[in-house]
Amino acid sequence: MPPYPSLSLFSRRLGVYLTIVTALTILVLLLGINAGQIHIPLSDVFKTLAGTGTPENELTIFQFRLPRMVMAILVGMGIAVSGALLQGVSQNPLADPGILGINSGAGFAVVLYMFFIQGSMVITGWLSIFIMPFVALIGAFLAAILIYALSWINGRVTPVRLLLAGIGINAAFSAGLIIIQMKMEPLDFMKAIIWLSGTIWGTNWTFVLALLPWIIILIPMAVYKARVLDMLRLGDPIAAGVGVSIEKERRLLLFIAVALAGACVSVGGGITFLGLIAPHIAKRLIGWGHARLLPFSAALGGLLLLSADTLGRVVLTPMEVPVGIVVSILGAPYFIYLLLRKL
Amino acid sequence: MNSSRPEDRPRRRERSSVLRLGILLAGLSGLMLSVILSIRFGAADLTYSDVVDALFSFDPENSSHIIIRELRFPRALAAICVGAALAVSGAIMQGMTRNPLGDPSILGVTSGASFFIAIALAAAPAVTYTGLMSFSLAGAGLGAALVFGLTSLSRGGAAPVKLALAGSAITALLSSLSTAIGIRFNISKDISFWYAGSVSTVQPQHLYFALPFIAAGLLLALLLSRSLSILSLGEETAKGLGQKTALVKLGCTIAVLLLTGAAVAIVGIVGFIGLVVPHITRFLVGVDYRWIIPCSAALGSLLLIFADIIGRMVNAPFETPVGAVTAIIGVPFFLYLARREGRGI
C-alpha cells in the first residue's frame, strides 16, 4: 500500500513518456545501423535483420554495429540508475558516480595497468582489451569499499559523511592519475585520455553478455527498493519512524549503485555527466516517485548514450569523438533549459 | 533540498576567539617559515643568509641573489596567492550554494578559462604566454557570466541548488568542448600541461599583473564575510533577516571570479584546495565566515606552498604536479575530518 498514489509505478504520464523514449531509441538504432563508415541503405538493414541480407552486411551489422549499440543502451541505463540511486542515498542533487570517485578509481586502475603492464609485456590487442574491464571493475569496487569503510562509524553511515569520503577518495585517485599520466609516453597518454573521457569499447557480444546480467538483476532490484528511496527523502529520522531499517537499506542501495557504475565504467570509460543529468531530466518530466523515476531514468540514459555514441561515430568519421564528450555537449544545453524553465 | 534535515544541520559550534586567533596566527607564522624554506631549497644550493641578503640587501652582481629575486621568490609568492585565492573561492562557493560539494570550478570559472585556452592553442599554436593569460581571464569571466546569468534569468532566480546544478552542467559542457578540441587538433598534451597546475613556470611580470585581482577578490570576500554567514543559513532566512540576497550573491560571484580567474591565469588548474581547505577550516574555527575566510586563506597558502616544496624534492630534478601533491597531503587529513565530523558542513 503506497503512501500516496503519485508514487506508484504506473501512471499515464510515465506510459506516454516511456513510449516516446522507446520509440526514439528504436529510431536512433535504425539510423545508427545504416550510418557509419560503410553506409547500408535502410531497405538492406531490414533485409539483414530479417535474415535475408548479404553476408557482408550481416557481418557489419551483427558483429560490429549492433553489439556496440546494445552496449551503449545498457551502459546508459546502468549509469543513469546508478546516478539516481546515489542522489537518493546521499540526498545531494550533485551526486553521481564521477563525483564520488568510482570513475576515478576505475580510471586509476586502468592507467596503472596501461603504464606498468602494457609497457613491459607484449600482449595481443584482443587479450589486453579483454583484461581492461576487469581492471576497471576492480578499481571501481576498491574505491567504493574505501568510501564506505571511511564513512562507516559505529555502524552508521550518514549521507554527508559519505559525500565527504567520496570527495576525498576521488581527489586521491585523480592525483594518482595525474602523476602517472605525467610519466606516460605521448601515445599511451592519448589512449588514456580517450579512455577516461569515455568510449564504448567492449564492442562484441561477449561483452554485452557479460554486462547484461548486471543490468537485468540490479535495475529491477533498485526499482523494488523505490519506496525506501522515497522515505529517505523525508530525512533519516522520519524514514526510521516509518520503519525503514536505514543503514541496511542504504548499504544495499549503495552496493547496487556501485555495482552498476563499476560494471558500466569498465566497458564505457569515465562517462561522468550522464549519471548526473539523466535522473534530473527524468525528475523534471515525471516527478519524484522513485518507482517511476528509476525505470524512466534508465530509459532516458539508454537513449542519451546511444544517441551520443552514434553521433560520435558518425559526425567526424573516421575520427571518433569519445562518447562522454558527446553526452555533455548534447545533454548539458537541454538540462540547463529544463533547469531554468521550472524549479 | 539540501541540509534542511535536523541531523545534517551544521552544529553551531562556537570556538573561542582566542583559539581562532591562535589558529590564524599559527597559520600565518607557518606561512612565513615555509616561504623561507621554499626560497632556500631547490636545484641551486643556497644558504639562509643568501635568502635574507637577497630580500633586504640586494646585490645585482650576485647570482644567488638573482635566482632568488627572479625565480624562487615569485614562485613562493605565487603559491601563497593561488593557495589563498582558491581556498577563499571554495569557502565562498560552499557558503553561497550551501553545498559541501561546492568548489570554485562549480561556477564554471575554471572550465571557462581552460576552454578559452584550448581555443587559443588550437587557433594560434604560437600564442604568447601573455596572450594565453588574457584568454584565460576572459574565459573565466565568460564561464561565470554564463552560469550566474542563466540562473538569474530563470524563473525564481538563482536558487543555490540551481546555481550548483547549472554550474556543473556548464562545466561539463565547456570541459568536454575543450577535450574535443584537444583531440581534434592533437593538442591534448599541451592543454593538459596547462591544466596540470604548476607554480614552477611562474614569471614575475605575470604574477605582478595578477596580484591586484587577487587582492581585490580577497578584500571583497572579507567585506562580504558577514553577509555570507547569514546567507549560509539559507536563502529564506537571509531574506527574512532583511538581506538583499541577490546583491550578496552577485558580490560573492565577482569575488570568486576575480580569485579563481587570476589563480588559473597564474598557474593553471589546481584542484582539491578549493574543495577541501574550507572544510578543514570550518572544522577548526566553526561556522562564522568572518573567521573562515581569513583562516581559509592562510591554510590554503600554507598547503600549496608546502605541496610545492615537496613536489620539487620528491622526484628531483623533475617537478611533480603541485595539484597532485596537494591532494596526497590533504586527502588523509580530510578523510580523518570526514570521519570525525561528517556533519559540520
XYZ file of C-alpha atoms in Angstrom:
688
model
C 0.000 0.000 0.000
C 1.950 3.015 -1.236
C 1.783 6.138 0.940
C 0.076 8.194 -1.723
C -0.963 7.367 -5.272
C 1.502 9.596 -7.120
C 4.383 7.375 -6.041
C 3.090 4.213 -7.655
C 4.896 2.543 -10.533
C 2.217 3.054 -13.176
C 0.774 6.287 -14.361
C -0.435 7.556 -17.690
C 2.287 10.152 -17.843
C 5.007 7.551 -17.346
C 3.394 5.384 -20.018
C 3.363 8.235 -22.519
C 6.932 9.332 -21.826
C 8.290 5.775 -21.805
C 6.634 5.122 -25.161
C 8.167 8.276 -26.611
C 11.630 7.448 -25.305
C 11.426 3.843 -26.506
C 10.266 4.943 -29.945
C 13.133 7.419 -30.148
C 15.592 4.733 -29.076
C 14.395 2.396 -31.832
C 14.618 5.253 -34.333
C 18.199 6.044 -33.345
C 19.030 2.338 -33.516
C 17.784 2.118 -37.096
C 19.542 5.327 -38.099
C 22.739 4.189 -36.419
C 22.752 0.818 -38.123
C 22.758 2.329 -41.572
C 25.189 5.141 -40.849
C 28.917 4.993 -40.348
C 31.943 4.284 -42.471
C 30.143 1.643 -44.503
C 26.769 3.002 -45.496
C 23.994 0.420 -45.571
C 20.655 1.544 -47.050
C 17.638 1.190 -44.807
C 15.985 -1.443 -47.032
C 19.091 -3.619 -46.708
C 19.056 -3.109 -42.945
C 15.566 -4.587 -42.753
C 16.544 -7.429 -45.077
C 19.556 -8.231 -42.934
C 17.560 -8.091 -39.717
C 15.079 -10.485 -41.319
C 17.958 -12.806 -42.182
C 17.949 -12.337 -45.959
C 20.792 -9.847 -46.377
C 24.250 -10.131 -47.889
C 26.961 -11.777 -45.754
C 28.971 -8.513 -45.692
C 26.041 -6.572 -44.331
C 25.332 -9.300 -41.836
C 28.890 -9.111 -40.601
C 28.855 -5.322 -40.343
C 25.522 -5.184 -38.600
C 25.583 -8.197 -36.339
C 29.236 -8.302 -35.437
C 30.119 -4.601 -35.274
C 27.265 -2.145 -35.084
C 24.518 -3.916 -33.209
C 26.606 -5.147 -30.265
C 28.064 -1.702 -29.806
C 24.671 -0.038 -29.895
C 23.142 -2.523 -27.480
C 26.155 -1.919 -25.277
C 25.581 1.839 -25.368
C 21.972 1.375 -24.305
C 22.915 -0.939 -21.436
C 25.726 1.289 -20.189
C 23.468 4.333 -20.370
C 20.777 2.577 -18.376
C 23.214 1.441 -15.721
C 24.920 4.781 -15.246
C 21.643 6.692 -15.123
C 20.167 4.420 -12.460
C 23.430 4.494 -10.534
C 23.288 8.294 -10.517
C 19.662 8.328 -9.400
C 20.462 5.922 -6.549
C 23.491 7.897 -5.405
C 21.488 11.125 -5.454
C 18.798 9.438 -3.398
C 21.140 7.841 -0.894
C 23.368 10.870 -0.361
C 20.436 13.299 -0.504
C 22.542 15.549 -2.698
C 21.450 16.597 -6.186
C 25.068 16.852 -7.330
C 25.986 13.254 -6.574
C 26.934 10.919 -9.386
C 29.428 8.089 -9.859
C 32.012 10.569 -11.140
C 31.911 12.892 -8.145
C 32.025 10.032 -5.672
C 35.306 8.699 -7.012
C 34.014 5.496 -8.557
C 35.069 6.603 -12.038
C 38.458 7.859 -10.936
C 39.051 4.594 -9.053
C 38.369 2.647 -12.219
C 40.398 5.076 -14.309
C 43.329 4.926 -11.936
C 43.377 1.139 -12.080
C 43.254 1.207 -15.880
C 46.009 3.796 -16.248
C 48.151 1.934 -13.748
C 47.635 -1.191 -15.805
C 48.499 0.591 -19.055
C 51.586 2.095 -17.507
C 53.079 -0.933 -15.800
C 51.822 -3.976 -17.643
C 51.305 -2.914 -21.213
C 54.613 -1.130 -21.403
C 56.639 -4.109 -20.275
C 54.672 -7.012 -21.690
C 53.613 -7.594 -25.223
C 50.042 -8.752 -25.061
C 47.963 -9.266 -28.160
C 45.476 -6.458 -28.644
C 42.461 -8.651 -28.083
C 43.604 -10.028 -24.757
C 44.608 -6.665 -23.343
C 41.252 -5.217 -24.365
C 39.583 -8.083 -22.613
C 41.524 -7.577 -19.400
C 40.825 -3.830 -19.141
C 37.188 -4.094 -17.991
C 38.217 -6.376 -15.163
C 40.939 -3.987 -14.107
C 38.428 -1.128 -14.168
C 35.856 -3.092 -12.210
C 38.419 -3.900 -9.524
C 39.336 -0.207 -9.312
C 35.697 0.876 -9.031
C 34.951 -1.566 -6.259
C 38.138 -0.679 -4.454
C 37.086 2.987 -4.476
C 33.597 2.145 -3.264
C 34.806 -0.107 -0.465
C 37.235 2.592 0.653
C 34.494 5.232 0.651
C 32.137 3.045 2.613
C 34.760 1.915 5.112
C 35.856 5.502 5.682
C 32.365 6.829 6.244
C 31.383 3.917 8.470
C 31.349 4.793 12.167
C 29.561 2.965 14.969
C 27.528 1.013 12.479
C 26.229 4.142 10.752
C 26.943 5.985 7.539
C 25.477 9.460 7.236
C 24.810 10.945 3.783
C 27.151 13.865 4.388
C 29.993 11.685 5.566
C 29.537 9.532 2.517
C 29.842 12.558 0.246
C 32.922 13.833 2.030
C 34.631 10.457 1.870
C 33.723 10.315 -1.815
C 35.316 13.713 -2.437
C 38.470 12.634 -0.651
C 38.786 9.318 -2.464
C 38.080 10.995 -5.777
C 40.811 13.560 -5.136
C 43.297 10.873 -4.128
C 42.696 8.752 -7.217
C 42.695 11.773 -9.518
C 46.040 12.857 -8.082
C 47.437 9.382 -8.694
C 46.109 9.612 -12.240
C 47.880 12.914 -12.893
C 51.181 11.629 -11.522
C 51.108 8.528 -13.685
C 49.954 10.430 -16.759
C 52.935 12.753 -16.493
C 55.237 9.754 -16.777
C 53.473 8.261 -19.777
C 54.530 8.096 -23.392
C 52.528 10.578 -25.524
C 50.789 7.779 -27.401
C 49.745 5.927 -24.264
C 48.789 9.241 -22.755
C 46.456 9.912 -25.652
C 44.917 6.465 -25.262
C 44.392 7.033 -21.574
C 42.787 10.444 -22.176
C 40.395 8.963 -24.699
C 39.522 6.109 -22.381
C 38.985 8.418 -19.450
C 36.682 10.649 -21.487
C 34.504 7.624 -22.030
C 34.491 5.364 -25.040
C 32.340 2.337 -25.614
C 34.978 -0.175 -26.485
C 33.556 -3.506 -25.410
C 32.002 -3.966 -28.787
C 31.248 -7.619 -29.206
C 28.549 -9.923 -27.962
C 30.792 -11.373 -25.277
C 30.924 -8.018 -23.542
C 27.209 -7.493 -23.973
C 26.532 -10.846 -22.373
C 28.951 -10.009 -19.576
C 27.178 -6.740 -18.797
C 23.605 -7.918 -19.297
C 23.173 -9.822 -16.010
C 24.287 -6.774 -14.010
C 21.651 -4.628 -15.684
C 18.873 -7.230 -15.657
C 19.326 -8.075 -11.999
C 20.329 -4.759 -10.450
C 17.913 -2.290 -12.048
C 14.752 -4.209 -11.057
C 16.298 -4.587 -7.592
C 16.639 -0.819 -7.423
C 13.058 -0.309 -8.612
C 11.893 -2.804 -5.997
C 13.553 -0.603 -3.371
C 11.928 2.578 -4.704
C 9.776 3.131 -1.633
C 12.839 3.137 0.590
C 14.340 5.910 -1.539
C 11.100 7.877 -1.272
C 11.289 7.537 2.507
C 14.950 8.567 2.646
C 13.948 11.837 1.000
C 11.987 12.683 4.128
C 15.172 12.513 6.180
C 16.603 9.736 8.307
C 14.546 10.274 11.469
C 11.239 10.182 9.604
C 12.344 7.239 7.483
C 13.321 5.376 10.626
C 9.989 6.371 12.158
C 8.002 4.703 9.387
C 10.010 1.544 9.850
C 12.810 1.659 7.321
C 15.975 0.000 8.628
C 18.007 2.831 7.227
C 21.543 1.555 7.461
C 20.882 -1.817 5.913
C 18.861 -0.322 3.086
C 21.399 2.401 2.425
C 24.192 -0.146 2.183
C 22.200 -2.250 -0.243
C 21.288 0.747 -2.410
C 24.897 1.897 -2.406
C 26.060 -1.544 -3.387
C 23.604 -1.594 -6.283
C 24.742 1.872 -7.407
C 28.430 0.991 -7.289
C 27.997 -2.374 -8.948
C 26.073 -0.732 -11.779
C 28.532 2.131 -12.160
C 31.572 -0.134 -11.904
C 30.289 -2.590 -14.492
C 29.372 0.234 -16.865
C 32.560 2.247 -16.377
C 34.583 -0.882 -17.059
C 33.251 -1.055 -20.609
C 32.382 2.597 -21.173
C 35.167 4.529 -19.519
C 34.597 7.638 -17.440
C 31.211 8.831 -18.631
C 30.548 11.348 -15.910
C 27.776 13.696 -16.766
C 25.140 11.122 -17.682
C 24.625 9.902 -14.118
C 24.005 13.473 -13.035
C 21.585 14.652 -15.691
C 19.532 11.605 -16.681
C 17.838 11.391 -13.254
C 17.321 15.159 -13.155
C 15.737 15.268 -16.583
C 13.559 12.324 -15.586
C 12.544 14.133 -12.396
C 11.575 17.237 -14.330
C 9.438 15.205 -16.689
C 7.671 12.740 -14.415
C 8.237 13.841 -10.838
C 9.794 12.445 -7.724
C 8.382 8.989 -7.117
C 11.323 6.630 -7.397
C 9.198 3.727 -8.605
C 8.676 5.698 -11.802
C 11.832 7.742 -11.708
C 14.230 4.785 -11.809
C 12.824 2.959 -14.840
C 12.384 6.232 -16.690
C 15.920 7.362 -15.820
C 17.147 4.054 -17.209
C 15.245 4.534 -20.468
C 16.492 8.113 -20.792
C 20.065 7.140 -20.003
C 19.974 4.437 -22.660
C 18.580 6.818 -25.253
C 21.061 9.581 -24.401
C 24.108 7.370 -24.527
C 23.004 5.597 -27.685
C 22.402 8.916 -29.449
C 25.710 10.284 -28.209
C 27.642 7.209 -29.283
C 26.007 7.157 -32.703
C 26.704 10.850 -33.241
C 30.276 10.491 -32.060
C 30.749 7.641 -34.518
C 29.118 9.308 -37.476
C 29.822 13.031 -37.302
C 33.584 13.040 -37.563
C 34.112 9.751 -39.426
C 36.687 8.215 -39.423
C 37.728 10.019 -36.233
C 35.719 9.061 -33.218
C 34.706 11.514 -30.550
C 34.618 9.897 -27.099
C 31.010 9.324 -26.169
C 31.350 11.013 -22.786
C 32.123 14.257 -24.519
C 29.151 13.997 -26.851
C 26.870 13.271 -23.895
C 27.917 16.557 -22.307
C 27.606 18.545 -25.495
C 24.146 17.064 -26.182
C 22.854 16.820 -22.647
C 24.080 19.989 -20.992
C 22.105 22.535 -23.018
C 18.844 20.600 -22.667
C 19.498 20.052 -18.991
C 20.122 23.761 -18.450
C 16.976 24.604 -20.381
C 14.915 22.307 -18.140
C 16.599 23.675 -15.063
C 15.711 27.237 -15.972
C 12.201 26.510 -17.106
C 10.886 25.100 -13.890
C 12.136 24.587 -10.359
C 16.639 20.037 -0.728
C 19.973 20.017 1.000
C 20.871 20.018 4.666
C 17.477 21.038 5.890
C 17.088 17.913 7.971
C 17.942 18.227 11.630
C 20.680 15.659 11.580
C 22.565 17.185 8.679
C 22.282 20.675 10.001
C 25.600 22.192 10.985
C 26.240 22.008 14.668
C 26.634 25.637 15.546
C 29.844 25.063 17.386
C 31.282 28.249 18.730
C 35.028 28.287 19.063
C 36.599 30.707 21.473
C 38.063 33.770 19.818
C 41.427 33.052 21.414
C 41.580 29.671 19.732
C 40.533 31.122 16.382
C 43.106 33.868 16.612
C 45.695 31.265 17.590
C 44.876 29.209 14.510
C 45.112 32.249 12.280
C 48.430 33.349 13.777
C 49.840 29.815 13.661
C 48.834 29.642 10.005
C 50.493 32.952 9.240
C 53.721 32.170 11.090
C 53.858 28.753 9.431
C 53.478 30.619 6.179
C 56.438 32.897 6.874
C 58.575 29.904 7.730
C 57.571 27.972 4.640
C 58.276 30.971 2.401
C 61.850 30.953 3.676
C 62.087 27.191 3.184
C 60.597 27.480 -0.272
C 63.175 30.075 -1.274
C 66.055 28.190 0.297
C 65.543 24.724 -1.202
C 65.813 23.888 -4.867
C 68.188 22.961 -7.640
C 70.800 25.594 -6.768
C 72.310 25.419 -3.305
C 71.633 28.485 -1.240
C 72.112 29.421 2.377
C 69.732 31.196 4.711
C 71.972 34.237 4.746
C 71.675 34.398 0.940
C 67.908 34.481 1.306
C 67.926 37.246 3.870
C 70.510 39.292 1.957
C 68.684 38.935 -1.346
C 65.492 40.217 0.194
C 66.963 43.055 2.240
C 70.318 43.993 0.717
C 70.049 43.039 -2.938
C 73.296 42.737 -4.891
C 72.712 42.586 -8.680
C 76.176 41.014 -9.199
C 75.470 38.003 -7.011
C 73.983 35.059 -8.963
C 72.275 33.588 -5.901
C 70.511 36.877 -5.394
C 69.348 36.865 -8.992
C 67.984 33.328 -8.622
C 66.132 34.302 -5.505
C 64.714 37.518 -6.922
C 63.787 36.171 -10.332
C 62.802 32.558 -9.649
C 62.378 31.464 -6.077
C 60.655 34.487 -4.635
C 57.982 34.791 -7.360
C 57.367 31.085 -7.076
C 56.795 31.235 -3.348
C 54.618 34.306 -3.730
C 52.592 32.607 -6.471
C 51.981 29.578 -4.260
C 50.773 31.822 -1.438
C 48.470 33.889 -3.624
C 46.994 30.982 -5.524
C 46.505 28.906 -2.375
C 44.707 31.742 -0.646
C 42.652 32.593 -3.719
C 41.428 29.052 -4.334
C 40.675 28.295 -0.700
C 38.674 31.501 -0.276
C 36.801 30.864 -3.545
C 35.864 27.439 -2.289
C 34.715 28.784 1.065
C 32.519 31.360 -0.687
C 31.037 28.767 -3.047
C 30.229 26.357 -0.236
C 28.619 29.076 1.833
C 26.712 30.515 -1.068
C 25.350 27.265 -2.516
C 25.063 25.603 0.907
C 26.547 22.513 -0.603
C 29.531 20.587 0.729
C 30.443 19.741 -2.864
C 30.793 23.400 -3.812
C 34.148 24.464 -5.182
C 35.454 27.233 -7.427
C 35.176 25.129 -10.548
C 31.448 24.672 -9.968
C 30.723 28.237 -11.063
C 32.123 27.403 -14.479
C 35.133 29.655 -13.902
C 37.863 27.055 -14.303
C 36.244 25.310 -17.223
C 35.605 28.613 -18.970
C 39.243 29.579 -18.581
C 40.536 26.255 -19.865
C 38.053 26.286 -22.745
C 39.414 29.610 -23.953
C 42.945 28.329 -23.564
C 42.082 25.306 -25.696
C 40.664 27.609 -28.367
C 43.751 29.825 -28.230
C 46.124 26.874 -28.525
C 44.147 25.398 -31.408
C 43.780 28.639 -33.341
C 47.263 30.019 -32.776
C 49.810 27.401 -31.646
C 52.456 30.116 -31.318
C 50.389 32.206 -28.943
C 52.378 34.057 -26.286
C 52.078 33.345 -22.609
C 50.590 36.767 -22.014
C 48.064 36.102 -24.759
C 47.091 32.835 -23.128
C 46.721 34.584 -19.829
C 44.330 37.187 -21.209
C 42.356 34.401 -22.851
C 42.231 32.557 -19.562
C 40.865 35.578 -17.717
C 38.310 36.285 -20.437
C 37.195 32.648 -20.394
C 36.834 32.654 -16.633
C 34.577 35.667 -16.938
C 32.539 34.039 -19.661
C 32.059 30.817 -17.688
C 30.891 32.620 -14.579
C 28.721 35.003 -16.574
C 27.036 32.043 -18.291
C 26.302 30.218 -15.054
C 25.225 33.180 -12.998
C 23.443 34.934 -15.847
C 21.434 31.895 -16.878
C 20.340 31.052 -13.362
C 19.410 34.670 -12.610
C 17.290 34.840 -15.735
C 15.379 31.708 -14.812
C 12.056 31.640 -13.033
C 12.563 32.042 -9.309
C 16.077 33.446 -9.623
C 19.365 31.888 -8.679
C 18.414 29.379 -6.012
C 21.541 27.752 -4.549
C 20.707 24.278 -5.806
C 20.017 25.618 -9.254
C 23.283 27.532 -9.278
C 25.238 24.416 -8.372
C 23.453 22.270 -10.952
C 23.741 24.810 -13.741
C 27.387 25.249 -12.798
C 28.144 21.565 -13.142
C 26.284 21.453 -16.446
C 28.215 24.405 -17.889
C 31.443 22.948 -16.511
C 30.745 19.598 -18.155
C 29.847 21.277 -21.425
C 32.882 23.548 -21.614
C 35.404 20.965 -20.470
C 34.004 18.474 -22.972
C 34.387 21.031 -25.715
C 37.984 21.618 -24.608
C 38.718 17.893 -24.713
C 37.084 17.630 -28.124
C 39.223 20.497 -29.405
C 42.272 18.822 -27.911
C 41.564 15.517 -29.648
C 40.620 17.151 -32.934
C 43.735 19.355 -33.159
C 46.106 16.948 -31.462
C 46.946 19.359 -28.659
C 45.674 17.307 -25.714
C 49.091 17.141 -24.208
C 49.606 20.923 -24.395
C 46.232 21.566 -22.845
C 46.922 19.036 -20.113
C 50.203 20.692 -19.298
C 48.472 23.986 -18.986
C 45.757 22.297 -16.935
C 48.112 20.482 -14.606
C 48.746 23.384 -12.326
C 52.358 24.221 -11.765
C 53.959 27.100 -9.914
C 57.329 26.327 -11.482
C 56.794 28.304 -14.650
C 55.621 31.479 -12.968
C 57.064 34.617 -14.420
C 57.359 37.638 -12.158
C 55.601 40.014 -14.532
C 52.525 37.752 -14.860
C 52.373 37.310 -11.160
C 52.535 41.032 -10.518
C 49.908 41.540 -13.200
C 47.524 39.154 -11.439
C 48.222 40.261 -7.872
C 45.800 43.206 -7.830
C 42.970 40.909 -8.960
C 43.657 38.527 -6.117
C 43.992 41.350 -3.604
C 40.683 42.822 -4.753
C 38.990 39.424 -4.570
C 40.265 38.755 -1.046
C 39.205 42.187 0.117
C 35.728 41.722 -1.365
C 35.470 38.318 0.295
C 36.375 39.803 3.674
C 33.835 42.591 3.230
C 31.147 40.056 2.343
C 32.054 37.548 5.032
C 29.384 38.668 7.491
C 26.676 38.613 4.831
C 27.920 35.216 3.743
C 27.486 33.817 7.256
C 23.870 34.919 7.119
C 23.370 33.629 3.578
C 24.774 30.249 4.582
C 21.838 29.851 6.974
C 19.632 29.575 3.929
C 18.139 31.926 1.415
C 14.778 32.299 3.133
C 16.342 33.012 6.494
C 18.672 35.576 4.987
C 15.781 37.294 3.208
C 13.798 37.237 6.430
C 16.664 38.974 8.181
C 16.436 41.715 5.572
C 19.416 40.759 3.450
C 19.458 41.661 -0.227
C 20.426 38.132 -1.198
C 20.729 38.755 -4.938
C 23.230 41.528 -4.313
C 25.261 39.427 -1.876
C 25.344 36.519 -4.313
C 26.441 38.776 -7.120
C 29.225 40.152 -4.933
C 30.278 36.634 -3.958
C 30.315 35.583 -7.597
C 32.505 38.534 -8.533
C 34.901 37.647 -5.714
C 35.091 34.012 -6.870
C 35.597 35.176 -10.426
C 38.460 37.513 -9.551
C 40.170 34.958 -7.329
C 39.760 31.854 -9.455
C 40.293 33.634 -12.758
C 43.575 35.112 -11.572
C 44.681 31.823 -9.986
C 44.010 29.849 -13.174
C 45.819 32.505 -15.173
C 48.915 32.261 -12.956
C 49.292 28.508 -12.506
C 46.639 26.613 -14.461
C 44.241 24.313 -12.680
C 44.996 23.145 -9.187
C 42.165 21.062 -7.846
C 41.373 19.993 -4.326
C 42.377 23.132 -2.406
C 39.172 24.975 -3.149
C 37.061 21.986 -2.228
C 38.829 20.736 0.851
C 40.539 23.608 2.664
C 37.226 25.266 3.572
C 36.031 22.022 5.176
C 39.223 21.773 7.194
C 38.957 25.434 8.198
C 35.337 25.062 9.196
C 36.311 22.181 11.414
C 38.961 24.320 13.091
C 37.211 27.665 13.514
C 33.489 26.931 13.409
C 30.819 28.294 11.108
C 31.426 32.049 11.178
C 32.614 33.202 7.791
C 34.334 36.246 9.281
C 36.832 33.681 10.564
C 36.509 31.088 7.823
C 37.591 33.490 5.069
C 40.908 34.689 6.560
C 41.781 31.270 8.015
C 40.987 29.559 4.701
C 43.340 31.987 3.012
C 46.136 31.226 5.484
C 45.648 27.456 5.375
C 45.263 27.344 1.598
C 48.536 29.253 1.168
C 50.281 27.009 3.645
C 49.077 23.832 1.962
C 50.022 24.953 -1.516
C 53.470 26.243 -0.648
C 54.285 23.019 1.190
C 52.942 20.957 -1.689
C 55.211 22.930 -3.996
C 58.293 22.331 -1.840
C 57.534 18.612 -1.656
C 56.768 18.407 -5.373
C 60.210 19.863 -6.055
C 62.039 17.472 -3.767
C 60.295 14.130 -4.272
C 61.329 13.426 -7.817
C 64.132 15.961 -8.321
C 65.102 17.289 -10.792
C 61.617 16.643 -12.179
C 58.645 18.543 -10.880
C 55.673 16.627 -9.552
C 52.422 18.473 -10.390
C 51.507 20.528 -7.392
C 47.808 19.682 -7.563
C 48.603 16.017 -7.151
C 50.917 16.634 -4.206
C 48.287 18.842 -2.586
C 45.770 16.047 -2.802
C 48.179 13.475 -1.434
C 48.995 15.677 1.566
C 45.436 16.802 2.089
C 43.398 13.668 1.496
C 44.339 11.690 4.606
C 43.681 14.684 6.825
C 40.445 15.434 5.033
C 39.245 11.857 5.337
C 40.038 11.917 9.022
C 37.876 15.034 9.359
C 35.112 13.466 7.322
C 35.099 10.600 9.800
C 35.342 12.801 12.866
C 32.793 15.332 11.819
C 30.642 14.268 8.921
C 28.141 16.916 9.914
C 29.969 20.178 10.292
C 29.006 21.367 6.851
